Coordinates of C-alpha atoms and ligand atoms in Angstrom, one line a residue:
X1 CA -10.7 4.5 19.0
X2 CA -10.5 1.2 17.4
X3 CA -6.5 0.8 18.3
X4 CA -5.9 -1.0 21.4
X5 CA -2.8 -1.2 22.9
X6 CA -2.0 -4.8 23.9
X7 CA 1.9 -4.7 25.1
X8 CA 4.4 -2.3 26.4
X9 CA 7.7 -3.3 26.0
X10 CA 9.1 -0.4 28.0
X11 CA 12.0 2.3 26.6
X12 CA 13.8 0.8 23.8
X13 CA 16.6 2.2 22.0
X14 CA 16.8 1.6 18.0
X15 CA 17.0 -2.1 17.4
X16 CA 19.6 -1.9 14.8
X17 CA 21.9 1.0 16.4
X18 CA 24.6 -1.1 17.3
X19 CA 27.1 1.3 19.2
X20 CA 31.0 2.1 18.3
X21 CA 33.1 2.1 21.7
X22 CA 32.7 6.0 21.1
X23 CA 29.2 6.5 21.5
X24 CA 28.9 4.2 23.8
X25 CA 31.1 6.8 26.2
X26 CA 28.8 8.9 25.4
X27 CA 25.9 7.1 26.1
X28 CA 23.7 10.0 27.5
X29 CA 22.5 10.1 23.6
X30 CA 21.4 7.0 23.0
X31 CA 17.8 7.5 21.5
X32 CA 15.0 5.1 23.3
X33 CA 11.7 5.2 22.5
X34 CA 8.6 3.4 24.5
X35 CA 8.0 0.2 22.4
X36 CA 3.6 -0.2 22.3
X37 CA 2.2 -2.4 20.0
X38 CA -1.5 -2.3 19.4
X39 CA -4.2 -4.1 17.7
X40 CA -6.9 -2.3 15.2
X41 CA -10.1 -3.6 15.6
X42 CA -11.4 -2.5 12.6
X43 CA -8.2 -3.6 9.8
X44 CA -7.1 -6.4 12.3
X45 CA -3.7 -4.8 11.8
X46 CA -0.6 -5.1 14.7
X47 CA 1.1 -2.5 14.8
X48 CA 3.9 -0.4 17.2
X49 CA 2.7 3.0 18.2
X50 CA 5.6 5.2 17.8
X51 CA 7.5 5.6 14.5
X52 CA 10.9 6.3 14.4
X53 CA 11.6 8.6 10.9
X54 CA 13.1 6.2 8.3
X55 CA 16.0 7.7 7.9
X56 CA 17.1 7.2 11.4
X57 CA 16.8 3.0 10.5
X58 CA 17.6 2.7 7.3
X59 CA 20.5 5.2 5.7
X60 CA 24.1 4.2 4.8
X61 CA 25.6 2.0 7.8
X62 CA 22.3 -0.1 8.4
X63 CA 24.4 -3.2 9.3
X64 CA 22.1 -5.9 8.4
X65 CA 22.5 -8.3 5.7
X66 CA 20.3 -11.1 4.3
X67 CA 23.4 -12.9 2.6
X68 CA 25.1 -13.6 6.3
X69 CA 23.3 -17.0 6.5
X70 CA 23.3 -19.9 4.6
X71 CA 19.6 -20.5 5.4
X72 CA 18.5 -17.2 3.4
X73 CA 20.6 -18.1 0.9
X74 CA 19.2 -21.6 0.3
X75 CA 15.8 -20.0 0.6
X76 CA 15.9 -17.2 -2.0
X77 CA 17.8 -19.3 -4.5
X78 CA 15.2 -22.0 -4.5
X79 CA 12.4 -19.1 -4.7
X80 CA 14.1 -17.9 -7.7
X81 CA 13.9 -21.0 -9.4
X82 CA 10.2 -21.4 -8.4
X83 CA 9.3 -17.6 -9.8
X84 CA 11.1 -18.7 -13.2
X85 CA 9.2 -21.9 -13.5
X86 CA 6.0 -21.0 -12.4
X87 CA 5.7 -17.6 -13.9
X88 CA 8.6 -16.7 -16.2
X89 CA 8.8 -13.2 -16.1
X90 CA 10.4 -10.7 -18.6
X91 CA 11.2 -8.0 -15.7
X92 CA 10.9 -8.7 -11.6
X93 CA 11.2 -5.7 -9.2
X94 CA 12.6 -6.4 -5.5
X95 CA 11.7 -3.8 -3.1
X96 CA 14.2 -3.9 -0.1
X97 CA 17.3 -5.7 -2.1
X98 CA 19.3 -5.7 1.1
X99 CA 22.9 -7.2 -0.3
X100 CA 21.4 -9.2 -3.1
X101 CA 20.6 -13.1 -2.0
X102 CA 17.5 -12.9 -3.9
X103 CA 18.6 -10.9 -7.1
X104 CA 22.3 -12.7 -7.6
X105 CA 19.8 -15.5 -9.4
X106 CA 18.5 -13.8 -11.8
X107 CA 20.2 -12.4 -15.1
X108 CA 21.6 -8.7 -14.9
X109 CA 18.6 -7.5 -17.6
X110 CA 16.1 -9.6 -15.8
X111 CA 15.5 -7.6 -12.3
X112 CA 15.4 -4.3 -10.6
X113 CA 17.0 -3.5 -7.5
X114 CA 15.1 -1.0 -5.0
X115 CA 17.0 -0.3 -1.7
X116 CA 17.4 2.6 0.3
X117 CA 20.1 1.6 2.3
X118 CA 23.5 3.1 0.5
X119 CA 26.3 1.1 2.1
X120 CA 24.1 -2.2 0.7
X121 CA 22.6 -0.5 -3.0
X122 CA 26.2 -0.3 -3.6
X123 CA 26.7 -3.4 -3.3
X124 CA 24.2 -4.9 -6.0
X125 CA 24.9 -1.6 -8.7
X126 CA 28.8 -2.9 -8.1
X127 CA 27.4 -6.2 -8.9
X128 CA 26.1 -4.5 -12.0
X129 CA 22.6 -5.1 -11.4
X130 CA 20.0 -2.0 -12.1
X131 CA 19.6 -0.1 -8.4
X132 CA 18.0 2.5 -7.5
X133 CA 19.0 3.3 -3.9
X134 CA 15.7 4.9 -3.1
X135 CA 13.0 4.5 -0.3
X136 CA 9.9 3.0 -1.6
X137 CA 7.2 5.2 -2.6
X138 CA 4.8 6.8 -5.7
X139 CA 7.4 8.8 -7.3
X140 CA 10.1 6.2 -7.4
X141 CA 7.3 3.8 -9.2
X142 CA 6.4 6.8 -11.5
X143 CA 10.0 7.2 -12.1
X144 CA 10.6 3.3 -12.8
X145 CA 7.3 2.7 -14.8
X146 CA 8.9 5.8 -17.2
X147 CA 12.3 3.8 -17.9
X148 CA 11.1 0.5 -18.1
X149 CA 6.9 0.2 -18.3
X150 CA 4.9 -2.2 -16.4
X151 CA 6.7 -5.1 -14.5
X152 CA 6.0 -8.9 -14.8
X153 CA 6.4 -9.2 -11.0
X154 CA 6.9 -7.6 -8.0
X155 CA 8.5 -9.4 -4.7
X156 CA 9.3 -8.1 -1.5
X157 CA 10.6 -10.2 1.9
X158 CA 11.0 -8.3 5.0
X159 CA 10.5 -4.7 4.1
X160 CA 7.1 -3.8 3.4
X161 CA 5.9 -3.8 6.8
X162 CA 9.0 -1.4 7.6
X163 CA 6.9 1.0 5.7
X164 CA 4.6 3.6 7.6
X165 CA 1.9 4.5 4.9
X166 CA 0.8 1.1 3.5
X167 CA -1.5 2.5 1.3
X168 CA 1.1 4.5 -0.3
X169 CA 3.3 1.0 -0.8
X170 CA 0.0 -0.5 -2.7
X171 CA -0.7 2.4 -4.6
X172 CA 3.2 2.4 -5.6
X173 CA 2.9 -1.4 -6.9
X174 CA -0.9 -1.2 -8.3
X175 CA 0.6 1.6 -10.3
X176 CA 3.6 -0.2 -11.5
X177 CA 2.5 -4.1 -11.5
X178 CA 1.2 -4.9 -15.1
X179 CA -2.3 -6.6 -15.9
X180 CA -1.6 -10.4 -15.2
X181 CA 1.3 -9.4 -12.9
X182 CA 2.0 -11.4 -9.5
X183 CA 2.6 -9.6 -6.5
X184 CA 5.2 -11.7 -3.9
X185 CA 5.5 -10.2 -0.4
X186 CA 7.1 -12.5 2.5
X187 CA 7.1 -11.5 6.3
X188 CA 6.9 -13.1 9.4
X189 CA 4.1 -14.7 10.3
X190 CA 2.0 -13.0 12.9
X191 CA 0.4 -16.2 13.9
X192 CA 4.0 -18.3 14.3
X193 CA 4.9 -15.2 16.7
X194 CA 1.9 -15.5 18.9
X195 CA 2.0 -18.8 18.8
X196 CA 5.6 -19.0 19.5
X197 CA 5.8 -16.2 22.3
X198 CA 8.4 -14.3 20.1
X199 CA 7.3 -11.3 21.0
X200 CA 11.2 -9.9 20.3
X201 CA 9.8 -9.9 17.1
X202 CA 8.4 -6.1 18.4
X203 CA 11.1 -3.6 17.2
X204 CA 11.3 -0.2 15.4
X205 CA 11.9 -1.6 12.2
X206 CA 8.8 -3.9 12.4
X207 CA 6.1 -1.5 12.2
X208 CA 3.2 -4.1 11.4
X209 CA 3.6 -7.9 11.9
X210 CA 1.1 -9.2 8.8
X211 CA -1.6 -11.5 9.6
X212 CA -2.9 -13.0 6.4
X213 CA -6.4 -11.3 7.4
X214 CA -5.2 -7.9 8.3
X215 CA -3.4 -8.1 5.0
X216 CA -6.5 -9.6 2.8
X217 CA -8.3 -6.6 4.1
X218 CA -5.7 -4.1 2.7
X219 CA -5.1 -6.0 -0.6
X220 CA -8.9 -5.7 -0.9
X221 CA -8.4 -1.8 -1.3
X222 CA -6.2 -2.2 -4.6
X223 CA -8.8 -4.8 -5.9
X224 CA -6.1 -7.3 -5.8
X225 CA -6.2 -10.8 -3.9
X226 CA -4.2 -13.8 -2.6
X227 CA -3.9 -16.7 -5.1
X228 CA -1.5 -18.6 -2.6
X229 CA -0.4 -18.7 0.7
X230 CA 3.1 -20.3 1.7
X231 CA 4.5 -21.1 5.1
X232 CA 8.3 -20.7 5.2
X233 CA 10.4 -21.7 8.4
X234 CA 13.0 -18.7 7.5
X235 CA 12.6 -15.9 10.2
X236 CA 10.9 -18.1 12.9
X237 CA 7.9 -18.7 10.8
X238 CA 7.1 -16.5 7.6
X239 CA 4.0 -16.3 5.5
X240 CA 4.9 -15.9 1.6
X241 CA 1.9 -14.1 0.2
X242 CA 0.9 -14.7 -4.0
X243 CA -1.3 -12.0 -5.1
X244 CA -2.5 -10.8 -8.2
X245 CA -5.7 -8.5 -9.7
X246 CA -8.9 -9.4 -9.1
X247 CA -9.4 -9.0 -12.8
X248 CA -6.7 -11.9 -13.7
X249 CA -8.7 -14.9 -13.8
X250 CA -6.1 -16.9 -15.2
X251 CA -4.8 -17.5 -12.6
X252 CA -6.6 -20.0 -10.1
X253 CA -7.0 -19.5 -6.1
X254 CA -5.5 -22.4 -4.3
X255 CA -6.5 -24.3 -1.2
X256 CA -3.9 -22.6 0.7
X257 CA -5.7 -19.6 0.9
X258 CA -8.8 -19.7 2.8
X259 CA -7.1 -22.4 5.1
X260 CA -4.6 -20.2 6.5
X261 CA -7.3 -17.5 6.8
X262 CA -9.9 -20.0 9.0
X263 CA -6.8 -20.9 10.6
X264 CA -5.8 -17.7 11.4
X265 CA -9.6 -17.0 12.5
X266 CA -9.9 -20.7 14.5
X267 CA -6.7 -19.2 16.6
X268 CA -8.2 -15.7 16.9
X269 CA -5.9 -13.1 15.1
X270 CA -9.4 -11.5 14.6
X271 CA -9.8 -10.5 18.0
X272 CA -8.4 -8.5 21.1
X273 CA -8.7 -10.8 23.7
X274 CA -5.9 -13.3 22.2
X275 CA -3.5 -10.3 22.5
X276 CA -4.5 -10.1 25.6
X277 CA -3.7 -13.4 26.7
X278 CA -0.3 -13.0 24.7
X279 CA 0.8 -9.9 26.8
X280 CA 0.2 -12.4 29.9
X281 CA 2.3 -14.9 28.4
X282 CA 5.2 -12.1 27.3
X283 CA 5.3 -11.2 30.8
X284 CA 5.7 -14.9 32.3
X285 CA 8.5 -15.5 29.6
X286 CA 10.3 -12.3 31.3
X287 CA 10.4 -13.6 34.6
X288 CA 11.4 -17.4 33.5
X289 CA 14.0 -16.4 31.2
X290 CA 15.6 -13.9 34.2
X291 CA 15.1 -16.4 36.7
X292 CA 17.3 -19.5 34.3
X293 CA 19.6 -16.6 33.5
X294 CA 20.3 -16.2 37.3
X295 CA 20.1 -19.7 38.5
X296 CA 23.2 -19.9 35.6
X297 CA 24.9 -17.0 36.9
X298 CA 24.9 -18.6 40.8
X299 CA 27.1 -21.7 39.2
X300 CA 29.4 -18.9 37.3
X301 CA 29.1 -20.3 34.5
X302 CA 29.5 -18.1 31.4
X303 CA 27.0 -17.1 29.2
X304 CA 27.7 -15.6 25.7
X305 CA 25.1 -14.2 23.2
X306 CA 24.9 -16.1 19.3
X307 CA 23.6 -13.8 17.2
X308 CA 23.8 -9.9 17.8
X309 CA 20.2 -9.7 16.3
X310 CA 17.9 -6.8 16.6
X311 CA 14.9 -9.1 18.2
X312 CA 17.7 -9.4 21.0
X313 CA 17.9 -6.3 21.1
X314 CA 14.5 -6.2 22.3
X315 CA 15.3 -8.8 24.8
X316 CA 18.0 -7.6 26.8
X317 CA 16.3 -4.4 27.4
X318 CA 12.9 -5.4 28.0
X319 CA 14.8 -8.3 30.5
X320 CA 17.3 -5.9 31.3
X321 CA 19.7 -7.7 30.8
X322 CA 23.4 -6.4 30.1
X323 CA 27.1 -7.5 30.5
X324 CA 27.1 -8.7 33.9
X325 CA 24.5 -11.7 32.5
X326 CA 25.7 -12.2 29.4
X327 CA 29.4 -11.7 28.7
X328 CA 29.7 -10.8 25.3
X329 CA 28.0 -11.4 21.9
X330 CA 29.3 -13.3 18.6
X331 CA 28.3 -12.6 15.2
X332 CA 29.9 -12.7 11.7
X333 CA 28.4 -9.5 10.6
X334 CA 31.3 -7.6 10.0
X335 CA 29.4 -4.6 10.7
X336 CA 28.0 -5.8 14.0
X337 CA 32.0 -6.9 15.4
X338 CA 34.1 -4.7 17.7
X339 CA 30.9 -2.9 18.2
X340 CA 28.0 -2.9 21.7
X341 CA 24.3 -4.0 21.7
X342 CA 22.1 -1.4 21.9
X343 CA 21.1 0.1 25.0
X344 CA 23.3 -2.4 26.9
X345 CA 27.0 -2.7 27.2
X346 CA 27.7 -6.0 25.6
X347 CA 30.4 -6.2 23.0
X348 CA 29.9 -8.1 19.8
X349 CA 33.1 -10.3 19.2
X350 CA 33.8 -11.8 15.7
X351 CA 32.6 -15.1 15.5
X352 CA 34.7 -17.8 16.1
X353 CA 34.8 -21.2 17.1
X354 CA 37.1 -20.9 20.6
X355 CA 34.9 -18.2 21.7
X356 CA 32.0 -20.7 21.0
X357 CA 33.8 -23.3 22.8
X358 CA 35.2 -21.2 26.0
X359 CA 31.2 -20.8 27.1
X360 CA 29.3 -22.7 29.2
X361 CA 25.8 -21.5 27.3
X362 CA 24.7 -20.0 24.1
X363 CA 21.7 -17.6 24.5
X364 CA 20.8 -18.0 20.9
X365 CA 19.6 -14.5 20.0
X366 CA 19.0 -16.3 16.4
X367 CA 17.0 -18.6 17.6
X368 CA 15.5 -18.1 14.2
X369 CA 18.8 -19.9 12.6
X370 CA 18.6 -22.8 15.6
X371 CA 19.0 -25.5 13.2
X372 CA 22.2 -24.2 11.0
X373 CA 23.4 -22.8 14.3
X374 CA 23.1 -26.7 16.2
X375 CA 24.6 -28.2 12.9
X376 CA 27.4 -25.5 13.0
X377 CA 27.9 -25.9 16.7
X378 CA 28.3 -30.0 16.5
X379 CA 31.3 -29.6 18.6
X380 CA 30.1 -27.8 21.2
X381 CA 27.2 -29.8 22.4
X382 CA 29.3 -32.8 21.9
X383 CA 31.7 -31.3 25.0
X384 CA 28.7 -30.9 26.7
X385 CA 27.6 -27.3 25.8
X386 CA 24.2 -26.2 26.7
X387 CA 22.0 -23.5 24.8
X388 CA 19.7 -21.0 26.3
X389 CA 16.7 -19.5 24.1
X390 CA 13.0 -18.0 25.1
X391 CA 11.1 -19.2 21.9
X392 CA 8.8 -20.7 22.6
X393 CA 9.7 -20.7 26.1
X394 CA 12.5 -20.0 28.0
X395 CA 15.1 -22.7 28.3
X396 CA 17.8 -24.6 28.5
X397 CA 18.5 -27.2 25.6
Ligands
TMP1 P1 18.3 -12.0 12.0 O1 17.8 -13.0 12.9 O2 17.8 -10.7 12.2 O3 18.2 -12.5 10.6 O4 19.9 -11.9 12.3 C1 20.8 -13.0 12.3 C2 22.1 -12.6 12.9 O5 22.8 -13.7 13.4 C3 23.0 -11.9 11.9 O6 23.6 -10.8 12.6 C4 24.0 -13.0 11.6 C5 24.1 -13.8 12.8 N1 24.4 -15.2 12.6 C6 25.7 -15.6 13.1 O7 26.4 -14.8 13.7 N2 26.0 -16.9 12.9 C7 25.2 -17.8 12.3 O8 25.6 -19.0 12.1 C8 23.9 -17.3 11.8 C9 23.0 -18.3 11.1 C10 23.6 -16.0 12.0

């Protein structure tokens, strides 16, 4: 077998399942799965064991959306700017349009929305961009090469590596993507989450966590290749990813490329022992971030959750910890408010700033968003407010 598993995060229940007062009475059928990530020796791809069907994650309430934070925001509208400078395109496909940070940038005959999630392809098609509210695949790129030919360029952040059958995603884009077309994919970094012990990165939606070299060996299946390699901040450490065909040479390789790859190699993302290490260091960030969570709770002082993410989802249960260590959530998610994190009973409040200010500590479950949380929270840590977070180890700032 040349997948090894490397981490067991125990029984998890789906990371983005946030539960209504309702269901959470009826708890009995809340659906857990065991959360195993392994290591392929052979593709050097991460990976989690157990699939949960797609229409279970992503259907018409998936609560998520890009657009919540300024930091996104910022990030796509200066990526725009950059894909219209550097490569002016005539048409640009997103695959996973979530509610539209990315697309809102770009003129209404310019782009193509792909999104499978209803409650959020309804929101681009109302802003009267072109959407088709599919999941991605071969027929939906047969279907869109049909209405509107080949397409300039292709980007995708944060959705590819929700996708099972990788090849089928390649051969989807290689059929689509025209002859000098560029190829943009963004996704956190699998190094920065090593590195950073971030191992809540590990959820149902994340099937794969790309390492530049797990994903240079896929690419090298299509005959197509990295040009460029960016490292974003957004996400606690992203990789943007520039690829084209092999047959374009006019386009030049960059620098960037083969550095992050010897980097990646220097670190060892290559090999199995590294993961092995990491599982050692998951399990020592466990017992510290229990052991400051109880120390707190001693003082009774109160702890509230910022950020009702789906990486804390992963937290509380693999920590176990629910409403008697952390009182209650914020978030300004309107579909995240009034309802419980999954698999623990800890209600999400609206976000507001006397909730903010009636706790004693913020475990910053978007630790991701620490600096435009910090600014946001001036106040706060002026009175003397103290912040909790694991990344990239657990403690109290
Ligand atoms: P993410 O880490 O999966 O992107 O999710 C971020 C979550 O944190 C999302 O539910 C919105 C929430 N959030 C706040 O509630 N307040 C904030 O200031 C920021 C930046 C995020």
């Amino acid at each position: 077998m040349s997948n090894n598993e490397f981490l067991d995060l125990g029984y998890q229940p789906l990371a983005n399942k946030y539960l209504s007062k309702r269901e959470k009475w009826k708890r009995t059928n809340e659906e857990t799965y065991r959360l195993k990530v392994g290591f392929n020796n052979q593709t050097k791809l991460v990976s989690l064991y157990k699939k949960i069907p797609v229409k279970k994650m992503f259907n018409d309430t998936y609560p998520y959306k890009s657009s919540m934070s300024k930091t996104m925001l910022n990030s796509f509208l200066s990526l725009s700017k950059k894909i219209k400078k550097r490569f002016n395109p005539k048409m640009t496909l997103e695959i996973g349009s979530n509610d539209g940070p990315l697309i809102r940038n770009f003129k209404k005959n310019e782009i193509i929305c792909v999104e499978p999630c209803s409650n959020l392809a309804k929101i681009t098609k109302k802003m009267g961009y072109i959407t088709f509210n599919n999941y991605w695949n071969y027929d939906l790129s047969k279907k869109i090469k049909k209405q509107f030919n080949k397409i300039d360029l292709i980007y995708s952040a944060n959705t590819l590596t929700h996708i099972e059958n990788l090849k089928d995603v390649f051969k989807s884009i290689d059929n689509l993507l025209s002859k000098h077309g560029v190829l943009i994919i963004e996704d956190p970094s699998l190094l920065e989450c090593i590195k950073k012990v971030s191992y809540d990165q590990f959820y149902n939606e994340h099937i794969y966590i790309f390492s530049s070299i797990s994903l240079n060996n896929l690419l090298e299946k299509f005959n197509l290749e990295f040009f460029d390699i960016e490292q974003l901040t957004t996400h606690g450490g992203s990789l943007r990813f520039y690829i084209k065909r092999k047959s374009n040479k006019k386009i030049k390789i960059k620098a960037s490329v083969s550095k992050q790859l010897t980097k990646e190699k220097k670190f060892g993302l290559n090999k199995l022992s590294t993961y092995l290490r990491f599982k050692d260091k998951v399990i020592n960030s466990k017992k510290k971030l229990i052991l400051i969570i109880n120390k707190i709770k001693k003082t009774n002082k109160k702890i509230v959750g910022y950020g009702a993410t789906a990486k804390a989802t992963t937290i509380l249960n693999y920590c176990n910890l629910s409403n008697k260590d952390i009182a209650h959530f914020v978030d300004t998610t309107p579909d995240k408010v009034g309802k419980f994190m999954p698999g623990k009973n800890i209600k999400i409040l609206k976000y507001n700033k006397k909730l903010v200010n009636n706790a004693d500590y913020l475990f910053l479950g978007a630790w991701n968003f620490k600096n435009e949380i910090f600014l946001k929270e001036k106040n706060f840590i002026k009175n003397g407010g103290k912040f909790i977070t694991h990344v990239p180890f657990p403690r109290i700032i």
